[in-house]
Amino acid sequence: MTQQQIALQQLTSTLLSAFLPPTAEELRSVLRYHDWRYYVLSEPIITDTDYDFFFKALKTLEENNPALITPDSPTQRVAKGLTEDFHPVDHLVSMLSLENTYNIEEVATFENRVKELVMNGDVEYCIEPKFDGASIALVYENDLLIRAATRGDGTTGEEITNNAKAIASVPLSAPFSKYGIYKIELRGEVVIQKDVFEQKNKERVARGEKAFQNPRNTASGSLRMKDPKEVSQRGLQAIMYHISYAVDKAGQNLIGITLLHHFDNIKMIAECGFKSPIQEVSVCKTTEATEAFLAKWIELRYTFPIETDGMVIKVNSLKQQQQCGSTAHHPKWAVAYKFPAKQAHSKLLSVDFQVGRTGAITPVAKIEPVHLSGVTISSISLHNEDMIREKGIMLGDTLIVERAGEVIPYIVGVVPDLRNGSEQPLVFPSNCPSCESPLIRPNEEVVWRCENADCPAQLEERIIHFVSKDAMDIDGLGRQIVIDFIANGLLKNIEGIYALDFEKIRTLEGWGEKSIENLKNGIEQSKKRPLWRLLVALGVRHVGTGTAKDIAGHILSIHELSTKTVEDLIAIEGIGPKVANSIHDFFTNEANIHLLHDLEKLGLNTVNNPAENASASNKLNGQTFLFTGTLTQFGRDRAKQLVEENGGKLLSAVSANLNYLVAGESAGSKLTKAKAIPSINIITEDEFLALIA
Ligand SMILES: [Zn+2]
């Protein structure tokens, strides 16, 4: 506690017990002190009754002798009457916006750029929460608050001095002269604490008024209310965190001269009686420290009493800030780090109705791109007609989109308040968008289907599924190539994959000897895949990788499945009635039996290799591998097989996603690259074999 605070505490006690009438100045300092304790520190030490006693005493004194009134008297906080309009005012220094970063790599890029701008000097960063409220700028001259303004367009804001005064945590006067400062512009944010916001909303609803939507909009709306008295009742707080302008009595700039560090500025702001982020701010000297501090806040923000949508990272030295300079839009010495957002608003632009390989029609929402949890989302599945109806989604609606962590993004709902009347009902088609066959919705299903076996869209999806990584895993035959081949008449069915006309492919744009050779190899290798992969590739409903492996362990040839009854199938561990019925239907269908015989004739493996299944394990479950250099104990194909049979995955290049690099003899650039990424384990062939032993 400072000397001054002790003195004010004593004065409080004296005034409460004294016989002598207090002076106006005594009352003002005591009231200011207790305002500060209550609104800035949230640590009141006197009762409301005692506070009211002082306030009334001052008011009476001033009423009897108006000459005693000073502009910064606590009685002058809430102006009487209505504000007619908010005049435009120019900020002393433009309020630039901050560039956003969304991950530590982008923060590191920013830090590297700063390092170049300051000629490789040592740089400290001051990191503070990015409060989610309404920006304001306060100007003090000769220790008195003379002006408050909204951010506006950054150059010109609206003058809201009377409303800012009505916010109890904004000091009407502050002792900047102690620091040699005559005129100063402070930046900050007007916010409403989360619990206060909820409380205010409860009160509103109880009074039959409409609840506010969120603290930020409420804060910015409150700043522009005509009646300062109402502003004073909104539970607003002003948190001041930045000095943009400071001069002495002679008009000489002090930034970078006597004011040297952003952290010290925040400290001074706090000492002058403002609410500031002094408790939250941290000075970080390395990217690692920055990363750790940001990570801490990703969690902390949920329990922090004020809404934050990220952190602000600023160069601490004001001299270095000046060296960095600014673009027309952003300072180059600061950047915002946005927390991985879980929810965002986005407009529904259109809906695509996609035909899946089983004929199921899936509505897919095309939305205005939004950034969530580190990825940009522009389309989201709407799943089915029922979901559209339940959520009442219309074209042009504002949607609430959510994506938490690695989860697939989904639509939480719409914001009906943001409709403007131009929204259109979403009509589900009655015919297949690909082949125009009438769509059918089987009883008790939520999905509409195209039941045309020759539907081109279904064929496309069936082939894409057949060649995909989890199924036959054909290298060189990606989604777009399948689509092109179908469009060029090169592929008409699944069997066609094994009878491609390479002479014709050679004439297509983008196809050279090398890519044709790759494709031929990929197709050739797929003929030797284990049986479970063929089971997955056929696209039997409800049969995924796990089920396919369960089944493959119980049969010697795929043709056996045509002879099994539903009961036989249920007897297999892991197979339920739904799956059993689906398998039975598929393998007793004439067309499918025909397809299997054709594939067999084309050289595809349709039998089980017991040794393969015996060695299969999950020892490498989900781990990724890459082989480099000359392997001496097994070939590349065998290596790939070993990884996959044991549940691992093969990557084609060194990246942060790689878990193991198996380095053979005279390994080259891949090894060098892998050594630079600490998370990659570099192992020998023997060590690899030990992993699966
Ligand atoms: Zn169709």
Tab-separated table of C-alpha atoms in Angstrom, residues 501-656:
chain	number	residue	atom	x	y	z
A	501	ASP	CA	-6.826	-47.686	-72.446
A	502	PHE	CA	-3.383	-46.217	-71.802
A	503	GLU	CA	-2.955	-45.278	-75.469
A	504	LYS	CA	-5.892	-42.940	-75.115
A	505	ILE	CA	-4.713	-41.638	-71.730
A	506	ARG	CA	-1.381	-40.751	-73.347
A	507	THR	CA	-3.233	-38.277	-75.577
A	508	LEU	CA	-4.787	-36.462	-72.605
A	509	GLU	CA	-3.332	-33.225	-71.342
A	510	GLY	CA	-0.969	-33.600	-68.393
A	511	TRP	CA	-0.138	-37.256	-68.997
A	512	GLY	CA	3.471	-38.204	-69.727
A	513	GLU	CA	5.360	-41.494	-69.685
A	514	LYS	CA	6.249	-41.104	-66.023
A	515	SER	CA	2.724	-40.486	-64.761
A	516	ILE	CA	1.400	-43.328	-66.921
A	517	GLU	CA	4.076	-45.634	-65.532
A	518	ASN	CA	3.114	-44.588	-61.977
A	519	LEU	CA	-0.536	-45.246	-62.644
A	520	LYS	CA	0.196	-48.657	-64.198
A	521	ASN	CA	2.286	-49.573	-61.151
A	522	GLY	CA	-0.368	-48.358	-58.750
A	523	ILE	CA	-3.041	-50.409	-60.471
A	524	GLU	CA	-0.791	-53.460	-60.700
A	525	GLN	CA	0.062	-53.297	-56.991
A	526	SER	CA	-3.583	-52.976	-56.015
A	527	LYS	CA	-4.211	-56.431	-57.478
A	528	LYS	CA	-2.209	-57.949	-54.622
A	529	ARG	CA	-3.920	-56.149	-51.752
A	530	PRO	CA	-5.193	-58.192	-48.796
A	531	LEU	CA	-8.767	-59.379	-49.021
A	532	TRP	CA	-10.164	-56.982	-46.402
A	533	ARG	CA	-9.273	-54.051	-48.662
A	534	LEU	CA	-11.412	-55.455	-51.462
A	535	LEU	CA	-14.246	-55.826	-48.957
A	536	VAL	CA	-13.953	-52.169	-48.026
A	537	ALA	CA	-13.557	-51.111	-51.660
A	538	LEU	CA	-16.789	-52.753	-52.795
A	539	GLY	CA	-18.649	-50.231	-50.675
A	540	VAL	CA	-21.015	-52.628	-48.923
A	541	ARG	CA	-23.180	-50.489	-46.652
A	542	HIS	CA	-22.087	-50.461	-42.986
A	543	VAL	CA	-18.820	-52.267	-43.805
A	544	GLY	CA	-15.805	-50.171	-42.834
A	545	THR	CA	-12.187	-51.142	-42.274
A	546	GLY	CA	-12.760	-52.789	-38.887
A	547	THR	CA	-15.711	-54.904	-40.002
A	548	ALA	CA	-13.918	-55.866	-43.216
A	549	LYS	CA	-10.945	-57.165	-41.225
A	550	ASP	CA	-13.276	-59.129	-38.916
A	551	ILE	CA	-14.913	-60.790	-41.906
A	552	ALA	CA	-11.666	-61.407	-43.793
A	553	GLY	CA	-10.363	-63.337	-40.785
A	554	HIS	CA	-13.195	-65.844	-41.215
A	555	ILE	CA	-13.178	-66.602	-44.933
A	556	LEU	CA	-10.728	-68.046	-47.429
A	557	SER	CA	-12.251	-66.499	-50.533
A	558	ILE	CA	-14.585	-63.608	-51.226
A	559	HIS	CA	-16.975	-65.977	-53.007
A	560	GLU	CA	-17.688	-67.698	-49.706
A	561	LEU	CA	-19.765	-64.692	-48.738
A	562	SER	CA	-22.337	-65.534	-51.440
A	563	THR	CA	-23.026	-68.838	-49.701
A	564	LYS	CA	-23.298	-67.560	-46.128
A	565	THR	CA	-26.675	-67.018	-44.493
A	566	VAL	CA	-27.437	-64.007	-42.300
A	567	GLU	CA	-27.134	-66.339	-39.279
A	568	ASP	CA	-23.691	-67.522	-40.424
A	569	LEU	CA	-22.585	-63.921	-40.661
A	570	ILE	CA	-23.961	-62.913	-37.256
A	571	ALA	CA	-21.916	-65.764	-35.791
A	572	ILE	CA	-18.756	-63.847	-36.722
A	573	GLU	CA	-17.544	-61.788	-33.791
A	574	GLY	CA	-18.150	-58.093	-34.322
A	575	ILE	CA	-20.937	-58.538	-36.898
A	576	GLY	CA	-24.451	-57.450	-35.909
A	577	PRO	CA	-27.774	-58.093	-37.681
A	578	LYS	CA	-27.744	-54.801	-39.599
A	579	VAL	CA	-24.290	-55.449	-41.052
A	580	ALA	CA	-25.078	-59.131	-41.676
A	581	ASN	CA	-28.190	-58.253	-43.674
A	582	SER	CA	-26.340	-55.692	-45.691
A	583	ILE	CA	-23.522	-58.158	-46.528
A	584	HIS	CA	-26.020	-60.860	-47.389
A	585	ASP	CA	-27.948	-58.558	-49.732
A	586	PHE	CA	-24.795	-57.421	-51.465
A	587	PHE	CA	-23.225	-60.823	-52.067
A	588	THR	CA	-26.423	-62.494	-53.273
A	589	ASN	CA	-27.023	-59.746	-55.840
A	590	GLU	CA	-26.392	-61.075	-59.387
A	591	ALA	CA	-24.701	-57.912	-60.630
A	592	ASN	CA	-22.293	-57.884	-57.693
A	593	ILE	CA	-21.410	-61.583	-58.109
A	594	HIS	CA	-20.720	-60.812	-61.743
A	595	LEU	CA	-18.462	-57.896	-60.781
A	596	LEU	CA	-16.432	-60.117	-58.419
A	597	HIS	CA	-15.849	-62.729	-61.126
A	598	ASP	CA	-14.796	-60.033	-63.574
A	599	LEU	CA	-12.338	-58.552	-61.083
A	600	GLU	CA	-10.902	-61.994	-60.438
A	601	LYS	CA	-10.429	-62.569	-64.171
A	602	LEU	CA	-8.630	-59.221	-64.369
A	603	GLY	CA	-6.113	-60.523	-61.830
A	604	LEU	CA	-7.377	-59.116	-58.533
A	605	ASN	CA	-6.678	-61.016	-55.342
A	606	THR	CA	-9.964	-62.457	-54.059
A	607	VAL	CA	-8.573	-65.022	-51.652
A	608	ASN	CA	-7.263	-64.805	-48.166
A	609	ASN	CA	-3.632	-65.299	-47.406
A	610	PRO	CA	-3.731	-66.731	-43.884
A	611	ALA	CA	-0.127	-65.741	-43.220
A	612	GLU	CA	-1.032	-62.150	-43.964
A	613	ASN	CA	-3.829	-62.119	-41.459
A	614	ALA	CA	-1.765	-63.915	-38.876
A	615	SER	CA	0.954	-61.292	-38.955
A	616	ALA	CA	-1.442	-58.397	-39.037
A	617	SER	CA	-1.390	-56.361	-35.854
A	618	ASN	CA	-2.049	-52.917	-34.525
A	619	LYS	CA	1.493	-52.461	-33.302
A	620	LEU	CA	2.007	-49.378	-35.456
A	621	ASN	CA	-1.498	-48.099	-34.907
A	622	GLY	CA	-1.880	-44.695	-36.552
A	623	GLN	CA	1.889	-44.046	-36.671
A	624	THR	CA	3.360	-42.677	-39.883
A	625	PHE	CA	6.485	-43.949	-41.612
A	626	LEU	CA	8.808	-43.009	-44.412
A	627	PHE	CA	11.694	-45.110	-45.759
A	628	THR	CA	14.807	-43.551	-47.214
A	629	GLY	CA	18.213	-44.699	-48.407
A	630	THR	CA	19.058	-48.244	-49.510
A	631	LEU	CA	17.163	-50.906	-47.590
A	632	THR	CA	19.141	-54.129	-47.087
A	633	GLN	CA	16.695	-56.418	-45.302
A	634	PHE	CA	13.559	-55.899	-47.371
A	635	GLY	CA	12.422	-54.064	-50.485
A	636	ARG	CA	10.284	-50.931	-50.614
A	637	ASP	CA	7.109	-52.860	-51.426
A	638	ARG	CA	7.600	-55.226	-48.523
A	639	ALA	CA	8.360	-52.289	-46.236
A	640	LYS	CA	5.110	-50.632	-47.234
A	641	GLN	CA	3.234	-53.878	-46.711
A	642	LEU	CA	4.736	-54.351	-43.246
A	643	VAL	CA	3.721	-50.855	-42.169
A	644	GLU	CA	0.175	-51.230	-43.408
A	645	GLU	CA	-0.344	-54.733	-42.085
A	646	ASN	CA	0.571	-53.485	-38.648
A	647	GLY	CA	-1.841	-50.579	-38.767
A	648	GLY	CA	0.664	-47.864	-39.690
A	649	LYS	CA	0.585	-45.390	-42.548
A	650	LEU	CA	3.164	-44.515	-45.160
A	651	LEU	CA	3.945	-40.887	-45.994
A	652	SER	CA	5.661	-39.734	-49.164
A	653	ALA	CA	7.548	-36.739	-47.791
A	654	VAL	CA	9.170	-35.469	-44.598
A	655	SER	CA	6.815	-33.229	-42.646
A	656	ALA	CA	5.776	-32.543	-39.071
